[in-house]
XYZ file of C-alpha atoms in Angstrom:
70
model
C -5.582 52.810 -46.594
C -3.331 52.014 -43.623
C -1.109 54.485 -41.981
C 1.204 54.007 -39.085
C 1.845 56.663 -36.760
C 5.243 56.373 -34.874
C 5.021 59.632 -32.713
C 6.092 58.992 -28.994
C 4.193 62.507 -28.583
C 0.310 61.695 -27.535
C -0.898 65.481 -28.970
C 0.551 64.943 -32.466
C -1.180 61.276 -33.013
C -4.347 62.475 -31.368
C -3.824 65.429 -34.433
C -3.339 63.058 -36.990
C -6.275 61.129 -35.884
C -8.569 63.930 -35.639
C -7.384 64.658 -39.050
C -8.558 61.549 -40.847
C -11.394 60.879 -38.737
C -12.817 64.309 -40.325
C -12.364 62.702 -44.143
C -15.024 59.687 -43.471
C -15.262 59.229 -47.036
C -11.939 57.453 -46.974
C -11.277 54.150 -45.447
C -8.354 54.476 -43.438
C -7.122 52.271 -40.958
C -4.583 53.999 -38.174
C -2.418 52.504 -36.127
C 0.190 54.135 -33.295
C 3.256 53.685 -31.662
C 5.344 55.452 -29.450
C 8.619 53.814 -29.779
C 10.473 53.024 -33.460
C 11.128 49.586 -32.056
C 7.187 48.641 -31.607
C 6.443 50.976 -34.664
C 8.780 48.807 -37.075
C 7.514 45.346 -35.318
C 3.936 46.551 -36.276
C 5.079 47.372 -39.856
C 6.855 44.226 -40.509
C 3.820 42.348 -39.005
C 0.797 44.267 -40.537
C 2.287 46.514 -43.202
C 1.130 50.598 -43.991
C 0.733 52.429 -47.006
C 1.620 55.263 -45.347
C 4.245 55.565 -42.513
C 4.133 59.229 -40.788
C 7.476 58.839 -38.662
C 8.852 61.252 -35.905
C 12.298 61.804 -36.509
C 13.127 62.239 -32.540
C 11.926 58.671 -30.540
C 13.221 57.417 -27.551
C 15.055 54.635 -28.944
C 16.134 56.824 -31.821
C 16.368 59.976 -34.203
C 17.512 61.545 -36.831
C 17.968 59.486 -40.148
C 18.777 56.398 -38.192
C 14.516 56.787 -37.670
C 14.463 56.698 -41.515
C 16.426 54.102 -42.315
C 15.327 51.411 -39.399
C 11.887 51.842 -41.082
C 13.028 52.298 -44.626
């Protein structure tokens, strides 16, 4: 499985890391970014299954998060 995390808050990646590293029964691949702009360059370039999106970046918020990565 590969998630994205696109959280320009260090303390809530490190959480969602922490998270899955405790499950090691599932392969899961996680990658970060701090900054939608980075976060959606990674997506188009790699892909996720599962996108876990702060709705308050730098370079946006709101829905206009949700839609740029939609």
């Amino acid at each position: 499985m590969d998630i994205l995390i696109i959280d320009d808050n260090p303390g809530d990646r490190l959480l969602l890391d922490v998270f899955f590293a405790r499950i090691p029964e599932w392969q899961i691949c996680v990658r970060e970014s701090a900054t939608l702009t980075r976060g959606c360059e990674v997506l188009a370039q790699e892909g996720a299954d599962i996108v876990f999106l702060d709705m308050c970046l730098p370079d946006a918020e709101g829905l206009a998060c949700l839609h740029t990565v939609r």
